[in-house]
Amino acid sequence: MSAADSVFARPVTPDNFSRYGKVYDLTGDTDPKVVWTAGDGWRDGFTKTSLIDGAGHLGVTRGGSAPWHCGVMERHPQTEEAIFCFAQPVVLAVAPASDARAPDRNEIEAFVIAPGQTVVMDRNVWHDACRGVSGPTPYYWMAVCGLGESPWVPVAGGPKLVQAIPGEGPTA
């Protein structure tokens, strides 16, 4: 399997995710997009602005495990989508927002979202369901629902292997 046939997930940061949307870090106490408060024995943070545009719905997806072959993706033309995990990190595979009929396998990137981090994908960003870094893992998502069907379409050029850790997978 060639390097072009797979992609390795990297930890998400505001810089490396900027072409797809925003990243919030609700655990580091330093994200300027977060308001920090504290009291006797506790500390918290909340986003300075609404997480997504519109009245979002909260959902849960029970994702499988990395590695996986990313062969279908969806996008949301009418809403942003936020992703945040429970207690275990998840891998998100994305491709740039476009009006194309399908995402291009050569443009797929993957990111690890750690507990306490949230990503908000811009409208039309192609994405697969997240998978757990080390096993099946549930995660939360928030989007405006009921805006019409968001069909899952095959990735142009065929599936791409998404790996959370270099050297994992069926050919490692």
Tab-separated table of C-alpha atoms in Angstrom:
chain	number	residue	atom	x	y	z
A	1	MET	CA	0.000	0.000	0.000
A	2	SER	CA	1.487	3.354	-0.990
A	3	ALA	CA	1.505	6.520	1.109
A	4	ALA	CA	-1.118	7.934	-1.272
A	5	ASP	CA	-3.466	5.117	-0.220
A	6	SER	CA	-3.518	6.156	3.443
A	7	VAL	CA	-3.530	9.193	5.685
A	8	PHE	CA	-2.327	9.488	9.279
A	9	ALA	CA	-4.339	11.546	11.744
A	10	ARG	CA	-2.521	14.359	13.516
A	11	PRO	CA	-3.570	16.232	16.642
A	12	VAL	CA	-6.004	19.001	15.737
A	13	THR	CA	-4.898	22.624	16.257
A	14	PRO	CA	-6.469	25.942	15.267
A	15	ASP	CA	-3.766	26.346	12.602
A	16	ASN	CA	-3.892	22.942	10.915
A	17	PHE	CA	-7.719	22.850	10.931
A	18	SER	CA	-8.282	26.447	9.764
A	19	ARG	CA	-9.246	25.496	6.187
A	20	TYR	CA	-12.128	23.406	7.607
A	21	GLY	CA	-13.374	25.518	10.506
A	22	LYS	CA	-12.571	26.428	14.120
A	23	VAL	CA	-11.031	24.609	17.063
A	24	TYR	CA	-11.796	25.345	20.713
A	25	ASP	CA	-9.694	24.056	23.617
A	26	LEU	CA	-11.797	23.981	26.761
A	27	THR	CA	-9.133	22.440	28.987
A	28	GLY	CA	-5.972	24.456	28.438
A	29	ASP	CA	-7.154	27.677	30.131
A	30	THR	CA	-5.538	29.742	27.357
A	31	ASP	CA	-7.856	29.660	24.318
A	32	PRO	CA	-8.786	33.314	23.603
A	33	LYS	CA	-12.142	32.169	22.140
A	34	VAL	CA	-13.139	30.864	25.595
A	35	VAL	CA	-14.275	32.687	28.757
A	36	TRP	CA	-12.586	31.187	31.830
A	37	THR	CA	-14.091	31.209	35.332
A	38	ALA	CA	-13.100	29.576	38.613
A	39	GLY	CA	-14.372	29.020	42.113
A	40	ASP	CA	-13.497	27.063	45.222
A	41	GLY	CA	-12.359	23.696	43.846
A	42	TRP	CA	-13.469	24.117	40.239
A	43	ARG	CA	-12.553	25.822	36.976
A	44	ASP	CA	-14.527	26.049	33.743
A	45	GLY	CA	-14.609	27.618	30.342
A	46	PHE	CA	-17.281	28.380	27.769
A	47	THR	CA	-17.160	29.686	24.224
A	48	LYS	CA	-17.443	33.462	23.886
A	49	THR	CA	-19.845	33.040	20.961
A	50	SER	CA	-22.457	30.438	20.069
A	51	LEU	CA	-20.835	27.168	19.090
A	52	ILE	CA	-22.620	26.979	15.717
A	53	ASP	CA	-24.786	29.381	13.779
A	54	GLY	CA	-28.459	28.572	14.267
A	55	ALA	CA	-30.390	26.653	16.918
A	56	GLY	CA	-28.344	23.467	17.002
A	57	HIS	CA	-29.448	19.995	17.942
A	58	LEU	CA	-27.250	17.762	20.104
A	59	GLY	CA	-26.579	14.234	18.874
A	60	VAL	CA	-24.428	11.220	19.698
A	61	THR	CA	-22.749	8.896	17.228
A	62	ARG	CA	-21.266	5.585	18.282
A	63	GLY	CA	-18.222	5.401	16.045
A	64	GLY	CA	-16.137	2.357	15.265
A	65	SER	CA	-12.366	2.213	15.553
A	66	ALA	CA	-9.408	3.447	13.538
A	67	PRO	CA	-7.994	2.369	11.193
A	68	TRP	CA	-10.800	2.342	8.635
A	69	HIS	CA	-11.287	2.799	4.916
A	70	CYS	CA	-12.964	6.171	4.345
A	71	GLY	CA	-15.139	5.416	1.341
A	72	VAL	CA	-18.150	7.710	1.813
A	73	MET	CA	-18.542	11.240	3.142
A	74	GLU	CA	-21.272	13.805	3.678
A	75	ARG	CA	-21.440	17.592	3.897
A	76	HIS	CA	-23.942	20.118	5.228
A	77	PRO	CA	-24.630	23.111	2.961
A	78	GLN	CA	-27.014	24.743	5.441
A	79	THR	CA	-25.326	24.281	8.820
A	80	GLU	CA	-22.000	24.154	10.588
A	81	GLU	CA	-21.318	20.981	12.580
A	82	ALA	CA	-19.488	20.774	15.897
A	83	ILE	CA	-17.770	17.564	17.055
A	84	PHE	CA	-16.631	16.844	20.605
A	85	CYS	CA	-15.787	13.593	22.366
A	86	PHE	CA	-16.788	12.030	25.676
A	87	ALA	CA	-13.695	10.725	27.456
A	88	GLN	CA	-11.691	9.134	24.630
A	89	PRO	CA	-10.115	10.818	21.580
A	90	VAL	CA	-11.680	10.403	18.145
A	91	VAL	CA	-10.363	10.681	14.590
A	92	LEU	CA	-12.189	12.938	12.129
A	93	ALA	CA	-11.554	12.531	8.378
A	94	VAL	CA	-12.371	15.630	6.304
A	95	ALA	CA	-11.988	17.001	2.796
A	96	PRO	CA	-12.259	20.669	1.780
A	97	ALA	CA	-15.649	22.319	1.363
A	98	SER	CA	-16.760	22.272	-2.249
A	99	ASP	CA	-19.709	22.185	-4.590
A	100	ALA	CA	-18.334	19.035	-6.245
A	101	ARG	CA	-20.563	15.968	-6.395
A	102	ALA	CA	-18.065	14.048	-4.234
A	103	PRO	CA	-14.958	14.627	-2.135
A	104	ASP	CA	-11.571	13.806	-3.694
A	105	ARG	CA	-9.640	11.002	-1.929
A	106	ASN	CA	-6.388	12.904	-2.536
A	107	GLU	CA	-7.637	15.804	-0.414
A	108	ILE	CA	-8.673	13.783	2.651
A	109	GLU	CA	-6.954	14.788	5.898
A	110	ALA	CA	-7.490	13.330	9.362
A	111	PHE	CA	-7.323	14.896	12.814
A	112	VAL	CA	-7.385	13.571	16.371
A	113	ILE	CA	-9.834	15.446	18.606
A	114	ALA	CA	-8.961	15.025	22.288
A	115	PRO	CA	-11.372	15.276	25.218
A	116	GLY	CA	-11.871	18.972	25.996
A	117	GLN	CA	-11.416	20.022	22.368
A	118	THR	CA	-14.216	20.929	19.986
A	119	VAL	CA	-14.029	21.403	16.239
A	120	VAL	CA	-16.663	23.329	14.315
A	121	MET	CA	-16.693	22.453	10.625
A	122	ASP	CA	-17.691	25.145	8.162
A	123	ARG	CA	-20.652	24.550	5.872
A	124	ASN	CA	-19.975	22.180	2.958
A	125	VAL	CA	-16.890	20.568	4.546
A	126	TRP	CA	-16.893	16.907	3.517
A	127	HIS	CA	-16.536	14.519	6.487
A	128	ASP	CA	-16.905	10.925	7.544
A	129	ALA	CA	-18.209	9.744	10.901
A	130	CYS	CA	-15.493	9.834	13.558
A	131	ARG	CA	-13.790	6.701	14.822
A	132	GLY	CA	-12.063	6.043	18.126
A	133	VAL	CA	-8.271	6.193	18.289
A	134	SER	CA	-7.989	2.932	20.235
A	135	GLY	CA	-11.396	1.272	19.919
A	136	PRO	CA	-15.072	1.972	19.245
A	137	THR	CA	-15.868	5.361	20.772
A	138	PRO	CA	-19.029	7.465	21.064
A	139	TYR	CA	-18.864	11.215	20.472
A	140	TYR	CA	-21.196	14.208	20.510
A	141	TRP	CA	-22.092	16.395	17.545
A	142	MET	CA	-24.153	19.541	17.191
A	143	ALA	CA	-25.804	20.800	14.000
A	144	VAL	CA	-29.069	22.307	12.880
A	145	CYS	CA	-31.220	19.315	11.877
A	146	GLY	CA	-34.275	19.159	9.624
A	147	LEU	CA	-32.750	21.241	6.816
A	148	GLY	CA	-33.055	18.516	4.214
A	149	GLU	CA	-31.218	15.321	3.503
A	150	SER	CA	-27.432	15.258	3.649
A	151	PRO	CA	-26.612	12.237	1.478
A	152	TRP	CA	-23.517	10.130	1.984
A	153	VAL	CA	-21.645	9.847	-1.319
A	154	PRO	CA	-18.743	7.653	-2.441
A	155	VAL	CA	-15.313	9.289	-2.302
A	156	ALA	CA	-14.067	10.124	-5.825
A	157	GLY	CA	-11.100	7.881	-6.597
A	158	GLY	CA	-12.096	5.217	-4.073
A	159	PRO	CA	-11.598	4.679	-0.345
A	160	LYS	CA	-8.572	5.902	1.571
A	161	LEU	CA	-7.193	4.186	4.677
A	162	VAL	CA	-7.361	6.505	7.698
A	163	GLN	CA	-4.930	5.611	10.475
A	164	ALA	CA	-4.663	7.112	13.938
A	165	ILE	CA	-1.141	5.846	14.610
A	166	PRO	CA	1.657	5.323	12.053
A	167	GLY	CA	2.209	1.638	11.433
A	168	GLU	CA	-1.305	0.424	12.343
A	169	GLY	CA	-3.669	-1.137	9.873
A	170	PRO	CA	-4.019	-4.251	7.762
A	171	THR	CA	-0.698	-3.852	5.933
A	172	ALA	CA	1.437	-2.744	8.883
